[in-house]
JSON list of C-alpha atoms in Angstrom, two decimals:
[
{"chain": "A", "resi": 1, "resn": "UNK", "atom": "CA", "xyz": [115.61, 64.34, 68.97]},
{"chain": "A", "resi": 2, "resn": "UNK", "atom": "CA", "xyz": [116.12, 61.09, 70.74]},
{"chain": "A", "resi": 3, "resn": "UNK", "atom": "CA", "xyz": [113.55, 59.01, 71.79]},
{"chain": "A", "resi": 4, "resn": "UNK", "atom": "CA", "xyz": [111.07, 55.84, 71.21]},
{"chain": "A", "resi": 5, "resn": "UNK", "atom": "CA", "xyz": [108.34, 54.42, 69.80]},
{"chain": "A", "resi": 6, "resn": "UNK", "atom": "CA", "xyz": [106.64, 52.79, 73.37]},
{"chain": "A", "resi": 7, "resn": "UNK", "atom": "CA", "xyz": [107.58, 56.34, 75.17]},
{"chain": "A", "resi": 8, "resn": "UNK", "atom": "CA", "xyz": [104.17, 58.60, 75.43]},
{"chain": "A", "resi": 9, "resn": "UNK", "atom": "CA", "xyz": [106.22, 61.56, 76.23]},
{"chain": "A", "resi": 10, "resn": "UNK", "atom": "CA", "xyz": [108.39, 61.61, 73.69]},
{"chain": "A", "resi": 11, "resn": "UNK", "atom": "CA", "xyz": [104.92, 61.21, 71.59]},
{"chain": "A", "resi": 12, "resn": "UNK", "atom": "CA", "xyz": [104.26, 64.44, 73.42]},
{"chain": "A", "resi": 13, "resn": "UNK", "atom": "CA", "xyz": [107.59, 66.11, 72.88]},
{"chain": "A", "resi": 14, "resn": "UNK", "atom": "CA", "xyz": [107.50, 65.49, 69.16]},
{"chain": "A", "resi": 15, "resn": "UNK", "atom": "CA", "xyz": [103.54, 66.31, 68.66]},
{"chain": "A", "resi": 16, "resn": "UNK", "atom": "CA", "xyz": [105.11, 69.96, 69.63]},
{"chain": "A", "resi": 17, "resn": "UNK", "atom": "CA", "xyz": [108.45, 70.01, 68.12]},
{"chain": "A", "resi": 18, "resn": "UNK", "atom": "CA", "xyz": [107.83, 68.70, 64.83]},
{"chain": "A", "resi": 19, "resn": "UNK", "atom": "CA", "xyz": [105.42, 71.33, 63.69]},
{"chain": "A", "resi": 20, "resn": "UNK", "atom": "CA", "xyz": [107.58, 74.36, 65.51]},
{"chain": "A", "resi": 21, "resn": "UNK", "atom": "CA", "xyz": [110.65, 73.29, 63.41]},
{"chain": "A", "resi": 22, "resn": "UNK", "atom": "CA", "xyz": [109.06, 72.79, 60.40]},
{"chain": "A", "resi": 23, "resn": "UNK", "atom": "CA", "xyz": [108.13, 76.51, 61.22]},
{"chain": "A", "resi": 24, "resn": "UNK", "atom": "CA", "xyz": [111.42, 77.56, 62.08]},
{"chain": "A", "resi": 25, "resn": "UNK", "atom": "CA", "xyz": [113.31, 75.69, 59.28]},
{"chain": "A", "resi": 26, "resn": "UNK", "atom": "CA", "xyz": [114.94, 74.25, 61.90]},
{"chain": "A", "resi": 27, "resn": "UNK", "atom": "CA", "xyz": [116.24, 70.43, 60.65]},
{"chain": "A", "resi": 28, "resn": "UNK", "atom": "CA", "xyz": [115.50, 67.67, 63.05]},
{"chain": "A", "resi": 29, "resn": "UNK", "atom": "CA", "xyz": [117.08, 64.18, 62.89]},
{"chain": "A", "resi": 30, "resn": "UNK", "atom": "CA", "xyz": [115.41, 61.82, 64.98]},
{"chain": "A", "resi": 31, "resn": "UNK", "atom": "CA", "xyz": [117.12, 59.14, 66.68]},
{"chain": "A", "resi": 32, "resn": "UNK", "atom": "CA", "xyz": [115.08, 55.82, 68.26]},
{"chain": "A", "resi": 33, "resn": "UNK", "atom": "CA", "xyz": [116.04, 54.06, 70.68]},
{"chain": "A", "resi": 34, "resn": "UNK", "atom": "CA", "xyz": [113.70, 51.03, 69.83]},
{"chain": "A", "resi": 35, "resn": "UNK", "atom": "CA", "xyz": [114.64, 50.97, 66.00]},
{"chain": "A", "resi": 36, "resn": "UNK", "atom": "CA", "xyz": [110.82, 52.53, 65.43]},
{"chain": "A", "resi": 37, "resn": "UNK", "atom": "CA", "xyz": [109.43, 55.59, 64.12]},
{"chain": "A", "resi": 38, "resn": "UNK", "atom": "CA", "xyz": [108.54, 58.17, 66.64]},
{"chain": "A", "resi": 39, "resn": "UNK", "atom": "CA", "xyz": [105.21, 59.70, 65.33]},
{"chain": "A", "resi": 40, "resn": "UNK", "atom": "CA", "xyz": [104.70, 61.79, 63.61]},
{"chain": "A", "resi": 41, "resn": "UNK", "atom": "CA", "xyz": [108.25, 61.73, 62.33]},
{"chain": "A", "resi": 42, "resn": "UNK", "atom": "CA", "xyz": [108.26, 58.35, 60.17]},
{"chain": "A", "resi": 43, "resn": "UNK", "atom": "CA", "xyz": [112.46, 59.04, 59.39]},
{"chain": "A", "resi": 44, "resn": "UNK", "atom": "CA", "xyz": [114.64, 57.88, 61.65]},
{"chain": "A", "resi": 45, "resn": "UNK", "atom": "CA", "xyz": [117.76, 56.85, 62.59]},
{"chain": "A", "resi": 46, "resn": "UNK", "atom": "CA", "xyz": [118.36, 53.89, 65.02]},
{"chain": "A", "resi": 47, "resn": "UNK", "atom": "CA", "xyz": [119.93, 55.68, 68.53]},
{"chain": "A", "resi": 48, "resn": "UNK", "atom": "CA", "xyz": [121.74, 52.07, 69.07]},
{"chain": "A", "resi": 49, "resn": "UNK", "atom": "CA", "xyz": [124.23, 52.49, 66.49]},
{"chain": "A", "resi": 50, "resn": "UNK", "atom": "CA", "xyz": [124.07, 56.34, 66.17]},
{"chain": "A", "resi": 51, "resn": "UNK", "atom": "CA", "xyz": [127.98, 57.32, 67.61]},
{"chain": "A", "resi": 52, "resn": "UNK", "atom": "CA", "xyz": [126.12, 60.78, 69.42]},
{"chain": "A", "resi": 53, "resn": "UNK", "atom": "CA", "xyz": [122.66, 59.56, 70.32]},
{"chain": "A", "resi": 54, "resn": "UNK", "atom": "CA", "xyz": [123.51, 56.21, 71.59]},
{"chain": "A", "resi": 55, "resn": "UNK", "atom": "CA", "xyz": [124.80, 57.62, 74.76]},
{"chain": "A", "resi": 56, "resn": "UNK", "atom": "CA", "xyz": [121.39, 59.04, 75.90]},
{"chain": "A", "resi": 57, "resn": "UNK", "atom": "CA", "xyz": [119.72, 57.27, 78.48]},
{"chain": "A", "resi": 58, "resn": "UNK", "atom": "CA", "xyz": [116.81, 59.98, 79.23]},
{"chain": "A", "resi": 59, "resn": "UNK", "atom": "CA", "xyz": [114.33, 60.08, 76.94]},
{"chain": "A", "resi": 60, "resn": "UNK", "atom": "CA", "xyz": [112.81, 62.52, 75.31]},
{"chain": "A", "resi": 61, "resn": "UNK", "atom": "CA", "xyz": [116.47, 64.10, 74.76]},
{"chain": "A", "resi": 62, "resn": "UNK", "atom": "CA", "xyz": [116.78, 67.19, 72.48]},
{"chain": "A", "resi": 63, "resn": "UNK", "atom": "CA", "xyz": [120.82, 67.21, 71.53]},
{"chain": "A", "resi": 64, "resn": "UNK", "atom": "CA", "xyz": [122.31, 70.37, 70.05]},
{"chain": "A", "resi": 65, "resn": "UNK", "atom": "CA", "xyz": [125.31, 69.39, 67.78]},
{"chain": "A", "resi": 66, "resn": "UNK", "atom": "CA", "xyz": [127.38, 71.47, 66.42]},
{"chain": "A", "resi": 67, "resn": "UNK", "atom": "CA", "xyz": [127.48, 69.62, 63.00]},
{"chain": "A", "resi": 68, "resn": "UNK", "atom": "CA", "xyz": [131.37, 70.77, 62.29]},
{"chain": "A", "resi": 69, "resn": "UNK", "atom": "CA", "xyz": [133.22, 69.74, 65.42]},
{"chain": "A", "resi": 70, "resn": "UNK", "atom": "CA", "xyz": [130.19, 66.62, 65.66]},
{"chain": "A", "resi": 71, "resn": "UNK", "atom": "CA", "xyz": [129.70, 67.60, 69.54]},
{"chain": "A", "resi": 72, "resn": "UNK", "atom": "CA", "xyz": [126.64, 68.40, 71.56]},
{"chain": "A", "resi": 73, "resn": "UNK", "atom": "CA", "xyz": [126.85, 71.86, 72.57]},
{"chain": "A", "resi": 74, "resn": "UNK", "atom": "CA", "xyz": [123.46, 71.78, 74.30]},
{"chain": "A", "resi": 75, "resn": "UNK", "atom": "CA", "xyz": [120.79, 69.01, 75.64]},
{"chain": "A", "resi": 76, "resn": "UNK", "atom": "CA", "xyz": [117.22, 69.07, 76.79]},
{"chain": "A", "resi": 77, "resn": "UNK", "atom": "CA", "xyz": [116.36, 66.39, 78.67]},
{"chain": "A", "resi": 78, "resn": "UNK", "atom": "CA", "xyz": [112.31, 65.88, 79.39]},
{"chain": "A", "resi": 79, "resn": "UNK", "atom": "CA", "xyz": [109.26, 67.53, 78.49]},
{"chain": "A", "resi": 80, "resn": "UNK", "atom": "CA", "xyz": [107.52, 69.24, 80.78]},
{"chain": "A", "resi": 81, "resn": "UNK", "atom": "CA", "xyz": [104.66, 71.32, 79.20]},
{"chain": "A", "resi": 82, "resn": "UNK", "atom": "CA", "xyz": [104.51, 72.33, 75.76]},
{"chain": "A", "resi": 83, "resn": "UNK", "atom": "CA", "xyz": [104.84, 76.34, 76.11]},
{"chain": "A", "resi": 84, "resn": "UNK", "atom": "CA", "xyz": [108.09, 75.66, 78.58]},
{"chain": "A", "resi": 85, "resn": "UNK", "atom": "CA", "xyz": [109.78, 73.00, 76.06]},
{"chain": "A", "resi": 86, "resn": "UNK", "atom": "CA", "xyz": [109.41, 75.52, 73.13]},
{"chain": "A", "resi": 87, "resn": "UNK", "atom": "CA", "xyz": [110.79, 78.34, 75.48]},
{"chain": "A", "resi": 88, "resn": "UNK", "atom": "CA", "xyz": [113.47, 76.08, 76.71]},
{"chain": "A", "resi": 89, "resn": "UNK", "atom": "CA", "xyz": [114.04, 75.29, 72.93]},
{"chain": "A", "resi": 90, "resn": "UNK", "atom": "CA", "xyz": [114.02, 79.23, 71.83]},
{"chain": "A", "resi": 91, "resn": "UNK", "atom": "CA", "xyz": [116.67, 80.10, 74.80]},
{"chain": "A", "resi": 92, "resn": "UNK", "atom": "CA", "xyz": [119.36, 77.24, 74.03]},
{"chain": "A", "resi": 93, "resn": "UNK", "atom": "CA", "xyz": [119.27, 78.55, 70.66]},
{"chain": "A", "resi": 94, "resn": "UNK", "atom": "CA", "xyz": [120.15, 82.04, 71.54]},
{"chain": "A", "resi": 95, "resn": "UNK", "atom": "CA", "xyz": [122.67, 81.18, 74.07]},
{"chain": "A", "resi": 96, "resn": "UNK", "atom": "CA", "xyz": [124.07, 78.57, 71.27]},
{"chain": "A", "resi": 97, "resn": "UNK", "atom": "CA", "xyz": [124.04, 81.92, 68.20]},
{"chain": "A", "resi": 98, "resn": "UNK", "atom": "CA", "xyz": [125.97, 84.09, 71.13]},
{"chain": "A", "resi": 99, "resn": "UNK", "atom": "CA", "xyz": [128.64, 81.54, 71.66]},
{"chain": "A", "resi": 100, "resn": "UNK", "atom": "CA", "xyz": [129.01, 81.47, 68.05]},
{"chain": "A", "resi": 101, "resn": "UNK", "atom": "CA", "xyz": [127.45, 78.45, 66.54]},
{"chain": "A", "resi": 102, "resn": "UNK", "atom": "CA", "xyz": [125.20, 79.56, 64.33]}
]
């Protein structure tokens, strides 16, 4: 998840992401772009000097990485409303099991 501390919809992206992945098992790592938490994650890492998240320039930015090649396979870009970013979520991960990674 990339995003920042000043951004109100990435506030809004993570209010619904964080507690559907700690659902899901599914591991977030959070990458700001201002060097700040992004609530209500307080662990970060800084997207400046991140070699995958530094290249994002929308933000909120869900990245898919496919942690043994360390590429994206997938990216969400936006927010939108919080039923259509968790369906949006719950597709790219199917598609992303059929192709194979995971």
């Amino acid at each position: 998840f990339v995003g920042a501390s000043w951004c109100p919809v990435c506030h809004a992206a993570a209010r619904v992401l964080a507690p559907a992945a700690e659902r899901s098992g599914l591991e977030i790592l959070v990458a700001s772009q201002d060097g700040k938490p992004v609530p209500p994650w307080r662990n970060f890492v800084d997207a400046r000097a991140h070699p995958i998240a530094a290249e994002v320039k929308a933000l909120p930015t869900l990245l898919f990485v496919d942690l043994v090649e360390g590429r994206i396979i997938a990216r969400l870009e936006g927010f939108g409303e919080p039923r259509q970013y968790l369906g949006n979520i719950r597709r790219t991960l199917a598609s992303i099991v059929e192709a194979g990674h995971g």
